[in-house]
Coordinates of N, CA and C in Angstrom, one line a residue:
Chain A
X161 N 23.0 24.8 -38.2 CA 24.4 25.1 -38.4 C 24.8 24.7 -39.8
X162 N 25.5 25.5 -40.8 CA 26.4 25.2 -41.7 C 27.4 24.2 -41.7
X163 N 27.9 24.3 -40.8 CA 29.1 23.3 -40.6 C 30.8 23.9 -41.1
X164 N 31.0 23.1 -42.3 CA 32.3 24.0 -42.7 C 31.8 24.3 -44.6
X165 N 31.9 25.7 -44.7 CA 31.4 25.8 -46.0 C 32.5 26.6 -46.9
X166 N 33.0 26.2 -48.0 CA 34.0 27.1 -48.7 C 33.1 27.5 -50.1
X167 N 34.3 28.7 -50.0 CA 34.2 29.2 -51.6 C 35.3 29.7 -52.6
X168 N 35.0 29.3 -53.7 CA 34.1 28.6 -54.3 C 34.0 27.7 -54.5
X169 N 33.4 26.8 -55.8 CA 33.0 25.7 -55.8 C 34.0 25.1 -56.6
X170 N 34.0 26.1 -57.8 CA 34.8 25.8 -59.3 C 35.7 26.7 -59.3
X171 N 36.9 26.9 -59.8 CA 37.4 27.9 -60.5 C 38.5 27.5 -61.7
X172 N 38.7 28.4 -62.5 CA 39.7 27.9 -63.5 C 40.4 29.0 -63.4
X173 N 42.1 29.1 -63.2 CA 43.2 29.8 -63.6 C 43.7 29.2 -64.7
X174 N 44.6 31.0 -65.4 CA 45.7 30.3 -66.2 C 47.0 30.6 -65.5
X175 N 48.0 30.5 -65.9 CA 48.9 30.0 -65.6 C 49.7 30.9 -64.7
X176 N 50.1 31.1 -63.3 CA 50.6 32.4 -62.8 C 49.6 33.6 -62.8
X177 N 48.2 33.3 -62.4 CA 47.5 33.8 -61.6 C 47.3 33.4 -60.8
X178 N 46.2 34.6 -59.6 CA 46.1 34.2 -58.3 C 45.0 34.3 -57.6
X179 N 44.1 33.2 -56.5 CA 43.2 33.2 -56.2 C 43.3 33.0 -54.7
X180 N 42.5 33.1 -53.7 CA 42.4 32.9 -52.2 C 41.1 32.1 -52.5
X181 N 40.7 30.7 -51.8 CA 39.9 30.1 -51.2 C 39.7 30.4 -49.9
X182 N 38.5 30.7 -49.9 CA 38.2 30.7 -48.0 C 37.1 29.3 -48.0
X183 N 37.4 29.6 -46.5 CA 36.9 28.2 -45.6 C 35.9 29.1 -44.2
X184 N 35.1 29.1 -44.1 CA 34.6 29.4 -42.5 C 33.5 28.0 -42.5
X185 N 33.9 28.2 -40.8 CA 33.3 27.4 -39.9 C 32.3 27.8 -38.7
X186 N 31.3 26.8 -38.1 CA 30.6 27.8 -37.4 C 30.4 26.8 -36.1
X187 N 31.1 26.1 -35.8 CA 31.2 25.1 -34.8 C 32.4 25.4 -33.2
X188 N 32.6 26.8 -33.8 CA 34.2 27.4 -33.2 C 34.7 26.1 -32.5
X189 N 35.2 25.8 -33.7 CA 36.2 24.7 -33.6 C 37.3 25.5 -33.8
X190 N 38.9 24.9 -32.8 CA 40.2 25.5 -33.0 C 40.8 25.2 -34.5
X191 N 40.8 24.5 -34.2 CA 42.0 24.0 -35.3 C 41.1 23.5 -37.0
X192 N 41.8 24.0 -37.8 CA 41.3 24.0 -39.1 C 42.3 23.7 -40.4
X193 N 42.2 23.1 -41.3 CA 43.4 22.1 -42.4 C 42.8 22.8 -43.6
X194 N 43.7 23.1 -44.5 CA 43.7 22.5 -45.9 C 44.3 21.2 -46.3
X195 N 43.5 20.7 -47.4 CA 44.1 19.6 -47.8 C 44.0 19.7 -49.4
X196 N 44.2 18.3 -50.3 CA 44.6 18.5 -51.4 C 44.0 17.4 -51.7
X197 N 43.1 17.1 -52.6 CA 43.0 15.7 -53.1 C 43.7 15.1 -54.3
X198 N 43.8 14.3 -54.4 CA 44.4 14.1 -56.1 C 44.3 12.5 -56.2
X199 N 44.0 11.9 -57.6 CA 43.4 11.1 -57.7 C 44.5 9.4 -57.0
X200 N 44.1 8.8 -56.4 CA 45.1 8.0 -55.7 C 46.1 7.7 -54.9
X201 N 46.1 9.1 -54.3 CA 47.0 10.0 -53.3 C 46.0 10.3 -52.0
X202 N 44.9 10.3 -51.8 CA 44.5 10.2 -50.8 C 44.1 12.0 -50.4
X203 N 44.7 12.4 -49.3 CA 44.6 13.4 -49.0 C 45.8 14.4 -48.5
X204 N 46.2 15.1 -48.8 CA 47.8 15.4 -48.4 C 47.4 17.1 -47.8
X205 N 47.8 17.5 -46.6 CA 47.8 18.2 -45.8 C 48.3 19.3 -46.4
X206 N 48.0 20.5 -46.8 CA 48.7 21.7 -47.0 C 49.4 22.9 -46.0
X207 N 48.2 23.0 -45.4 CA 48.7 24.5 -44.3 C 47.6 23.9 -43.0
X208 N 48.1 24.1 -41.9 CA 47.1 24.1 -40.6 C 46.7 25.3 -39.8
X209 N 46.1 25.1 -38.8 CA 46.5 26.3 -38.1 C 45.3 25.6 -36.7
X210 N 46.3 26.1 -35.7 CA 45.5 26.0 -34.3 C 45.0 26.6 -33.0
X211 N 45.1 27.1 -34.4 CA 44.1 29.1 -33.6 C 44.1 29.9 -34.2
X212 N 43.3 31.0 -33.7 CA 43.0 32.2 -34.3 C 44.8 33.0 -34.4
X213 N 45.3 33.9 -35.6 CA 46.5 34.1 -35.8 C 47.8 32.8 -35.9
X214 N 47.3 31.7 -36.0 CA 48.4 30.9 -36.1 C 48.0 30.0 -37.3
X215 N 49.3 29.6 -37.5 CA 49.0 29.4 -39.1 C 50.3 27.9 -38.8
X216 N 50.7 26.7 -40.1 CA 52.0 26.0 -39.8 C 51.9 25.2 -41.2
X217 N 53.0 25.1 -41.8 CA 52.9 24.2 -43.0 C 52.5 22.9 -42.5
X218 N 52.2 22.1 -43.3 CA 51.6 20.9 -43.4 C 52.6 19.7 -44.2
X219 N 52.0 18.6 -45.1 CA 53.2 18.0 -45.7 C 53.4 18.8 -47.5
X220 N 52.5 19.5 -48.0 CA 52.7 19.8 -49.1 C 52.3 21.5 -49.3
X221 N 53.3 22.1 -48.6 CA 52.9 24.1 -48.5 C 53.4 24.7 -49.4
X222 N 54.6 24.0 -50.8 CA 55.0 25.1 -51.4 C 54.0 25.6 -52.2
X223 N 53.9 26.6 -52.6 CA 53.0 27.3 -53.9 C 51.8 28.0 -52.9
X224 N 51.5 28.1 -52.0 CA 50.4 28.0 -51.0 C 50.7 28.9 -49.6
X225 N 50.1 29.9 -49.4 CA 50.1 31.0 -48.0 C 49.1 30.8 -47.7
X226 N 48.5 30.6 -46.3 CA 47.3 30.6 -45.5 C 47.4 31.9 -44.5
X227 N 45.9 32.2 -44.1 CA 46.2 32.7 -43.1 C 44.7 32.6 -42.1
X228 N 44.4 33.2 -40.9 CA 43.6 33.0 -39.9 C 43.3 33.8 -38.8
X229 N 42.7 35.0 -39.6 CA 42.7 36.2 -38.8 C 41.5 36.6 -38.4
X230 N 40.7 35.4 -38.5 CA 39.0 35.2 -37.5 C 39.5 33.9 -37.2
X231 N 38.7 33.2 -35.8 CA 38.4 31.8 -35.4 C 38.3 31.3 -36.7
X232 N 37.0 31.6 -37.0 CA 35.7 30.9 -38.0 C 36.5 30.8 -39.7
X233 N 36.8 31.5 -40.0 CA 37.6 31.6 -40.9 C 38.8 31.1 -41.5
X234 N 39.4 30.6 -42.1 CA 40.5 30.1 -42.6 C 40.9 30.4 -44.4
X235 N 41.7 31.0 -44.8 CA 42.1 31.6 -46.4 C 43.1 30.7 -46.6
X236 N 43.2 30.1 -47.9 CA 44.2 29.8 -48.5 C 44.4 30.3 -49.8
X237 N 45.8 31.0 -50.0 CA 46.1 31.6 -51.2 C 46.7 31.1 -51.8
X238 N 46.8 31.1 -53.5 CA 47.5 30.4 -54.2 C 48.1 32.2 -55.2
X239 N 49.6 32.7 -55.0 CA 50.0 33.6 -55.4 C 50.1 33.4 -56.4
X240 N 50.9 32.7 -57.6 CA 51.3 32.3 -59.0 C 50.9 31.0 -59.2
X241 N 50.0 31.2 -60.1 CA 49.2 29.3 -59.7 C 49.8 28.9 -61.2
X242 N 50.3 27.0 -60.8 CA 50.6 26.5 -61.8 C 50.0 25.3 -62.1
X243 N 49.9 24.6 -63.0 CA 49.2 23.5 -63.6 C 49.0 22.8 -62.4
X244 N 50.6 22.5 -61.7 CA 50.4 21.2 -60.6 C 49.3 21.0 -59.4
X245 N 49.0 22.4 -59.4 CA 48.0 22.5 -58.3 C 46.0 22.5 -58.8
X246 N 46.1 22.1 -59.6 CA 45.3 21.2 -60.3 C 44.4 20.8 -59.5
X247 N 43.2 20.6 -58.6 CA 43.3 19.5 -57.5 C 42.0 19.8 -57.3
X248 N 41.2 18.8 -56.1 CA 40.1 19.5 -55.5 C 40.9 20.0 -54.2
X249 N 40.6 20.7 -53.8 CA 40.6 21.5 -52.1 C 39.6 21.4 -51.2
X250 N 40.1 20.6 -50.2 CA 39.3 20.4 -48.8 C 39.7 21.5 -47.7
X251 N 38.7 22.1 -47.3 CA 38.9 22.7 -46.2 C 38.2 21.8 -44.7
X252 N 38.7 21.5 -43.9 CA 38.2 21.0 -42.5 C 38.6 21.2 -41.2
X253 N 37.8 21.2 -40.3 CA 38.2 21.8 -38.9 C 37.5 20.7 -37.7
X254 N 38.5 20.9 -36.7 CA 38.2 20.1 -35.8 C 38.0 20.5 -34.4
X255 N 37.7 19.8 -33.1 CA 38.1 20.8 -31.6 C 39.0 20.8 -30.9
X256 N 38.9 21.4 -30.0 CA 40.1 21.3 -28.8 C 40.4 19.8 -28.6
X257 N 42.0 20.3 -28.2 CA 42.6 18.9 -27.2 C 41.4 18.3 -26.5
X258 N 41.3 17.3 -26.4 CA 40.6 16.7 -25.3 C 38.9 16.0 -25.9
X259 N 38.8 16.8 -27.2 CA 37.1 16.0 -27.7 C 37.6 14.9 -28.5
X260 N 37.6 14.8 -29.3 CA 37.0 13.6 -30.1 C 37.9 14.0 -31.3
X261 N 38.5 15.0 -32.1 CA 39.2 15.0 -32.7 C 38.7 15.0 -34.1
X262 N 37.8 13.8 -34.7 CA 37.5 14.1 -35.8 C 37.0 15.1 -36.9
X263 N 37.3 15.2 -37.6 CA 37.1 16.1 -38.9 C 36.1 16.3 -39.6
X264 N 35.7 17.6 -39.7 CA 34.4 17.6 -40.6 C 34.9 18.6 -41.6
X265 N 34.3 18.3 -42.8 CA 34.8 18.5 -44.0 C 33.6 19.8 -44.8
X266 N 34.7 20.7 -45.5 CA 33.2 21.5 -46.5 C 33.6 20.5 -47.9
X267 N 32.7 21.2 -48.9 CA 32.0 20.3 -50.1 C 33.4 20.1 -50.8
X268 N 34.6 21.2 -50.8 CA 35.4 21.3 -52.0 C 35.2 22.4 -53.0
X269 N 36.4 22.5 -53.4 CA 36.6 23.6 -54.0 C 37.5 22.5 -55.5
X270 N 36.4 22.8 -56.7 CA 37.5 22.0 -57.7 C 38.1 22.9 -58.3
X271 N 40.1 23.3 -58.6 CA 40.3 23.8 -59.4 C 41.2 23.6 -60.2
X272 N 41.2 24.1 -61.3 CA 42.0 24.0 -62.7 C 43.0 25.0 -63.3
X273 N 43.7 24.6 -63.6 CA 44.8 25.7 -63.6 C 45.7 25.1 -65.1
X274 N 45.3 25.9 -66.1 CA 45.6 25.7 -67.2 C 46.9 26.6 -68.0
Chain B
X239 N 57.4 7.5 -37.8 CA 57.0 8.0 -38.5 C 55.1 7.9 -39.0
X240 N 53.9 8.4 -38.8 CA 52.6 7.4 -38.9 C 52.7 7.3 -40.1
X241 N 51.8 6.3 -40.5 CA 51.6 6.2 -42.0 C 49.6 4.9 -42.0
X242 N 49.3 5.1 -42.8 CA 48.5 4.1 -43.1 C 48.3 4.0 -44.5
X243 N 47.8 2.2 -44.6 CA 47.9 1.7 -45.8 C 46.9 1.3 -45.9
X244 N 45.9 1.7 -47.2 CA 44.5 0.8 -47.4 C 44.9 0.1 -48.6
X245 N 45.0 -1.3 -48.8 CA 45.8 -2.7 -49.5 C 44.9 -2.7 -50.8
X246 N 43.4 -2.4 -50.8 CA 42.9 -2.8 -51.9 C 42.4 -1.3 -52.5
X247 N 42.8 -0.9 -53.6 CA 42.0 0.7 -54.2 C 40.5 0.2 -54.8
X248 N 40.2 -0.9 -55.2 CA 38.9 -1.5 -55.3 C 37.8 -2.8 -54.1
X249 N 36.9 -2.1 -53.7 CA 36.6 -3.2 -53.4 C 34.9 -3.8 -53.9
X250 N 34.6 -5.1 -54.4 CA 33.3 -5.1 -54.9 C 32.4 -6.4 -54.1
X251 N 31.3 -6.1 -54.0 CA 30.6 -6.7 -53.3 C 29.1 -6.7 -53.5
X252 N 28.3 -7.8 -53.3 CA 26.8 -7.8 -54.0 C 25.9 -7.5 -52.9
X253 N 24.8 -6.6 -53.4 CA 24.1 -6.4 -52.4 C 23.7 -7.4 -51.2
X254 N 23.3 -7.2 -49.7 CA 23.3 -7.8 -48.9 C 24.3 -8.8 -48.5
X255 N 25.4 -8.7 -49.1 CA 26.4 -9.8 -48.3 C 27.2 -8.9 -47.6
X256 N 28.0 -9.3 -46.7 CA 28.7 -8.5 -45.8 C 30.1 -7.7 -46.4
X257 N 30.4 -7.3 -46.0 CA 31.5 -6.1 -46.7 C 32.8 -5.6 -45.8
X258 N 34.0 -6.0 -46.5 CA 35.2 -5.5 -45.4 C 36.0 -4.7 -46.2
X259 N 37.1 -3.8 -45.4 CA 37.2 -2.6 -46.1 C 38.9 -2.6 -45.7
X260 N 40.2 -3.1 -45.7 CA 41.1 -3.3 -44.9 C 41.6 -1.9 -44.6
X261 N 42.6 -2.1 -43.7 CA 43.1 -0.6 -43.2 C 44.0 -1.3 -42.2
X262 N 45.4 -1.1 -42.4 CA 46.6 -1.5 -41.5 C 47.3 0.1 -41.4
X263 N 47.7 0.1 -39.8 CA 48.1 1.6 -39.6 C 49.7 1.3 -38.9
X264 N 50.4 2.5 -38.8 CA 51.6 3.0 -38.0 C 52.0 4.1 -37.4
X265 N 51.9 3.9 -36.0 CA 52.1 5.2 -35.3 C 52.6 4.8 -33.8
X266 N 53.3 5.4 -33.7 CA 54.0 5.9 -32.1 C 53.0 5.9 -31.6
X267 N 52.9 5.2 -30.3 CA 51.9 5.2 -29.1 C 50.8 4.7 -29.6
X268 N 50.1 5.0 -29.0 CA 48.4 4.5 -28.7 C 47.6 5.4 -29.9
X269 N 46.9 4.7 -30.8 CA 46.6 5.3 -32.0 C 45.0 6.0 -31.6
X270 N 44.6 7.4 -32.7 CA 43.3 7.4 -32.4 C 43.2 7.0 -34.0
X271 N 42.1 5.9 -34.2 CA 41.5 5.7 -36.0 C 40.3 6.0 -36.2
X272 N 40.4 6.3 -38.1 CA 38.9 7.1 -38.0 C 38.9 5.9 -39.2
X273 N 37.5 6.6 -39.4 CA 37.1 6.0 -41.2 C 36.1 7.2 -41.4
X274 N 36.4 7.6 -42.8 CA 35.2 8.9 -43.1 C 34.9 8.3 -44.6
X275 N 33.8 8.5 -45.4 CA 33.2 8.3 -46.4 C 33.7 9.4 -47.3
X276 N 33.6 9.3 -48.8 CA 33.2 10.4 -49.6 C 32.2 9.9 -50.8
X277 N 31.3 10.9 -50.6 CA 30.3 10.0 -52.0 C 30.5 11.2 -52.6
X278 N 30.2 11.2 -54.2 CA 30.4 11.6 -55.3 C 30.3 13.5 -54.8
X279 N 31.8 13.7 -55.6 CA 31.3 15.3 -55.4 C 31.3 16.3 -54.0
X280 N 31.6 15.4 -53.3 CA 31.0 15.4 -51.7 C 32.6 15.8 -51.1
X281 N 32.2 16.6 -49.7 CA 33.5 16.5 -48.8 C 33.1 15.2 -47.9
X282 N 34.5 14.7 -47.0 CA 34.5 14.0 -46.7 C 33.8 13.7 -45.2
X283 N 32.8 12.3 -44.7 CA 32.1 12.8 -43.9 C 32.6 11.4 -42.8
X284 N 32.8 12.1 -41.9 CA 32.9 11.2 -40.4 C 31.8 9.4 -40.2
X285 N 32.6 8.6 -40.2 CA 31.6 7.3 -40.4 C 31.9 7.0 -38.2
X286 N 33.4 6.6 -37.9 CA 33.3 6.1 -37.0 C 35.1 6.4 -36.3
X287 N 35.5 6.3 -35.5 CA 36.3 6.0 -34.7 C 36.7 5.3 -33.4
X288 N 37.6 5.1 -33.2 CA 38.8 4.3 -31.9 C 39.6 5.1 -31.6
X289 N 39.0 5.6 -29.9 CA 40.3 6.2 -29.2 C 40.6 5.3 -28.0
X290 N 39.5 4.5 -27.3 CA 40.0 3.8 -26.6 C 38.7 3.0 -26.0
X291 N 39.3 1.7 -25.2 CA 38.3 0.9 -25.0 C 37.9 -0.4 -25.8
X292 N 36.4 -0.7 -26.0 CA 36.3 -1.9 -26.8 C 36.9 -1.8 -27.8
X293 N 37.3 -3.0 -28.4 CA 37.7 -3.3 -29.9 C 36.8 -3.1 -30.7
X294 N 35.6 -3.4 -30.8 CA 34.4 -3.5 -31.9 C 33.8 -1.7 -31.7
X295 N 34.0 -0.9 -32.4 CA 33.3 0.1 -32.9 C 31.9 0.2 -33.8
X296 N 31.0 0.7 -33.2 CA 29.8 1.1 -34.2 C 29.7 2.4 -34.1
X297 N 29.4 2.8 -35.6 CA 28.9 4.0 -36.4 C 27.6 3.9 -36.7
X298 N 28.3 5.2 -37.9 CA 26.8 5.7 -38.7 C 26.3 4.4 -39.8
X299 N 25.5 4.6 -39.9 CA 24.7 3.9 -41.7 C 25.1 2.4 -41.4
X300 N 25.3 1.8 -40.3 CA 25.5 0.6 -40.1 C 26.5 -0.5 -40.2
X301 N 27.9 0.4 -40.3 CA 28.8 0.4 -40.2 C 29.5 0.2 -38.7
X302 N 30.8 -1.0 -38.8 CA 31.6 -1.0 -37.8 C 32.9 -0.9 -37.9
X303 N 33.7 -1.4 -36.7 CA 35.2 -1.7 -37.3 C 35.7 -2.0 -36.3
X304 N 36.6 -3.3 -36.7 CA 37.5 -4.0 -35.2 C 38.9 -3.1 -35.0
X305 N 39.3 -2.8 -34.0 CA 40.6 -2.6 -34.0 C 41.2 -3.8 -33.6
X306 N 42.4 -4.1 -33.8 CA 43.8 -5.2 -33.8 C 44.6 -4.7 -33.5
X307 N 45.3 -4.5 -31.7 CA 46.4 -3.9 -32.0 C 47.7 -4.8 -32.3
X308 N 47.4 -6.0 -32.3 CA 48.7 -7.1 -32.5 C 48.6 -6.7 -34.0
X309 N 47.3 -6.5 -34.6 CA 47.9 -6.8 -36.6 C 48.2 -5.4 -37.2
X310 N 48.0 -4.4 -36.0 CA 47.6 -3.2 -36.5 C 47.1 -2.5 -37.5
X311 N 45.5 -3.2 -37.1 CA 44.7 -3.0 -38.2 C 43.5 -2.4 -37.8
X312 N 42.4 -1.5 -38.9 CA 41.4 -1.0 -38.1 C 40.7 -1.3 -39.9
X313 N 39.8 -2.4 -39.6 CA 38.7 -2.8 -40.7 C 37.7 -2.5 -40.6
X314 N 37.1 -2.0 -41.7 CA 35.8 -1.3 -41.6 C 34.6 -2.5 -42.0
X315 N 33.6 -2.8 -41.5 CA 32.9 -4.3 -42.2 C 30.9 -3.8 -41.8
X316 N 30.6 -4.0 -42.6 CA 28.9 -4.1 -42.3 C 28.3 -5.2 -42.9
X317 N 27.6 -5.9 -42.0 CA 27.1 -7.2 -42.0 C 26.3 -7.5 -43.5
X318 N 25.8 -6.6 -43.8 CA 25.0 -6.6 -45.3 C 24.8 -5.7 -45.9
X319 N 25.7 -5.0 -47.0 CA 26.0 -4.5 -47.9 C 24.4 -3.7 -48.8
X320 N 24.5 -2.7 -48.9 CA 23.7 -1.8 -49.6 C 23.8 -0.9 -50.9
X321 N 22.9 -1.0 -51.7 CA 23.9 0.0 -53.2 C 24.2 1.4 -52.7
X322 N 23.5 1.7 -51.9 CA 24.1 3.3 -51.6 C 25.1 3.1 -50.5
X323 N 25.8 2.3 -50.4 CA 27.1 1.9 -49.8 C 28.0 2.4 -50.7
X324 N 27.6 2.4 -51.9 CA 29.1 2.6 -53.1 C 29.4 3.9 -52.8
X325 N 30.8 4.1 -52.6 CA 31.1 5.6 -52.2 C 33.0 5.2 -52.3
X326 N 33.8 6.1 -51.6 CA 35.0 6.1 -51.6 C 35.3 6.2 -50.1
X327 N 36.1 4.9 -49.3 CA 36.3 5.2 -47.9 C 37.7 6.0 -47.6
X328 N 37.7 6.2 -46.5 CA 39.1 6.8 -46.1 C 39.5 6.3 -44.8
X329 N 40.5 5.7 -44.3 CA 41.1 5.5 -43.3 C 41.7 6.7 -42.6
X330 N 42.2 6.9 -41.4 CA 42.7 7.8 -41.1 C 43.3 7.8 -39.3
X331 N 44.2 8.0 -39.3 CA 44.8 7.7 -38.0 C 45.7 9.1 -37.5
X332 N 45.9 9.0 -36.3 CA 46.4 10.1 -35.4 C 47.3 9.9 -34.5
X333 N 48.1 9.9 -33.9 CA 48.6 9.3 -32.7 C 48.9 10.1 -31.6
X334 N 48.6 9.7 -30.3 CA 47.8 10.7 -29.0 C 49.0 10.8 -28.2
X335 N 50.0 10.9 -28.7 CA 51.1 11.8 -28.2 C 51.0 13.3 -28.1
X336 N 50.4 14.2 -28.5 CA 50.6 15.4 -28.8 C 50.2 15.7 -30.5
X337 N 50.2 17.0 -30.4 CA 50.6 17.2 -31.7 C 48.9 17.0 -32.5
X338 N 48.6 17.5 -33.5 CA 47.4 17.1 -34.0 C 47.0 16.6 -36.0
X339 N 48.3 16.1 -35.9 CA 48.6 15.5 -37.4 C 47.3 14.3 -37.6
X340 N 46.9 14.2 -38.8 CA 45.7 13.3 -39.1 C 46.6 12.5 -40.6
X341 N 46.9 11.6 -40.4 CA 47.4 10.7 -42.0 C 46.0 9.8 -42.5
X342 N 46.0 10.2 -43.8 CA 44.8 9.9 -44.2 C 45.3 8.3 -45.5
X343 N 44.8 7.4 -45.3 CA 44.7 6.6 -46.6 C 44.7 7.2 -48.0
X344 N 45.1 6.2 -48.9 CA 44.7 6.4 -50.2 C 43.6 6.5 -50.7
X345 N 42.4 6.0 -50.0 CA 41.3 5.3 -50.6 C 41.2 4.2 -50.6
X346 N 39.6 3.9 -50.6 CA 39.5 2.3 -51.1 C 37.9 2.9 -52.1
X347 N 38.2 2.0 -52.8 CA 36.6 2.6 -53.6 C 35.3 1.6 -53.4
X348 N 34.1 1.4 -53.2 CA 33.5 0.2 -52.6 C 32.1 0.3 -53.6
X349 N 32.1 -1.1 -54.6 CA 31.2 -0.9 -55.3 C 30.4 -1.8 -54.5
X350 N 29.2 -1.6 -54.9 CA 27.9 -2.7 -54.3 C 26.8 -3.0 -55.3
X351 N 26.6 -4.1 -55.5 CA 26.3 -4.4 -57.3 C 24.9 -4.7 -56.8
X352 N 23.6 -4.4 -57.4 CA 22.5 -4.7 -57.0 C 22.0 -6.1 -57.3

């Protein structure tokens, strides 16, 4: 198994350009997060979703549309990208009510936005 | 409201002596706590959790962690410290009311000096 793999790795925008990160998973796990890293801040939640077609902001969604129109799958789009979103990007997914909950993570996505 | 606080963003310690990692948490109800690692570059990887039962947790790589629910605290500690220990930890708590929100720490960073 892959586990959870995104792409890409790297990218650089300039300023009010626009890119989609995907995320697939192969553990058909429900539920699947973006997150945000930034240096000192830990991890901050962007968009969720807990199923296939369902999608919910998180604590930090503006600038950011997701969507989830396979299980396995999960997109996050960035429409007009601006400096602030700078960041690495985690994509991770987890199971149903009732397992164990914890999180498995892909590599990251670093990007720059100049 | 949950929240978790990891107290130190550095922590340093010489090979083979034992190693603590603090982590004090806040959440409604009966907590689930994790701890996941990041080494360099890396997404973030599952070390150990508390959903219920004993206090003393064992994990991966030789790693444990007490839970405290009087101090509300979930410390991450391994008896004798390793250089490939040095990595970035994460705390991370949930609370088993519903709902599937994960609040992640700041970090703690953990050098191990040879």
């Amino acid at each position: 198994n892959a586990g959870v793999t995104q792409t890409p790795k790297f990218r650089v925008l300039k300023t009010g350009q626009s890119m989609t990160l995907l995320c697939a998973q192969d553990m058909n796990h429900e539920y699947m997060y973006w997150y945000r890293q930034d240096p000192g801040m830990g991890l901050r939640l962007i968009h969720y979703s807990v199923g296939e077609g369902t999608t919910a902001k998180g604590e930090v969604p503006d600038g950011y549309n997701v969507s989830r129109l396979k299980k396995q799958n999960f997109l996050l789009g960035l429409e007009s990208a601006a400096p602030s979103q700078t960041s690495v990007y985690f994509c991770a997914s987890s199971g149903l009510a009732g397992s164990s909950y914890e999180q498995y993570f892909g590599p990251g996505t670093r990007l720059t936005v100049t | 409201a949950q929240s978790v606080a990891q107290p130190e963003d550095q922590v340093n310690v010489a090979e083979g002596n034992p190693l603590t990692v603090k982590c004090t948490y806040s959440v409604s109800g009966n907590p689930y706590l994790f701890w996941y690692v990041q080494y360099p570059n890396r997404g973030l990887q599952f070390l150990l959790k508390y959903i219920t039962g004993d206090n003393l947790v064992k994990g991966s790589y030789g790693f444990e962690a007490e839970f405290n629910k009087s101090q509300t605290s979930f410390h991450l500690k391994k008896p004798s410290a390793l250089v490939s220990d040095s990595a970035l930890y994460f705390c991370a708590v949930r609370a088993n009311t519903g709902g599937f929100k994960t609040i992640f720490g700041a970090g703690t960073r953990l050098f191990v000096k040879a």
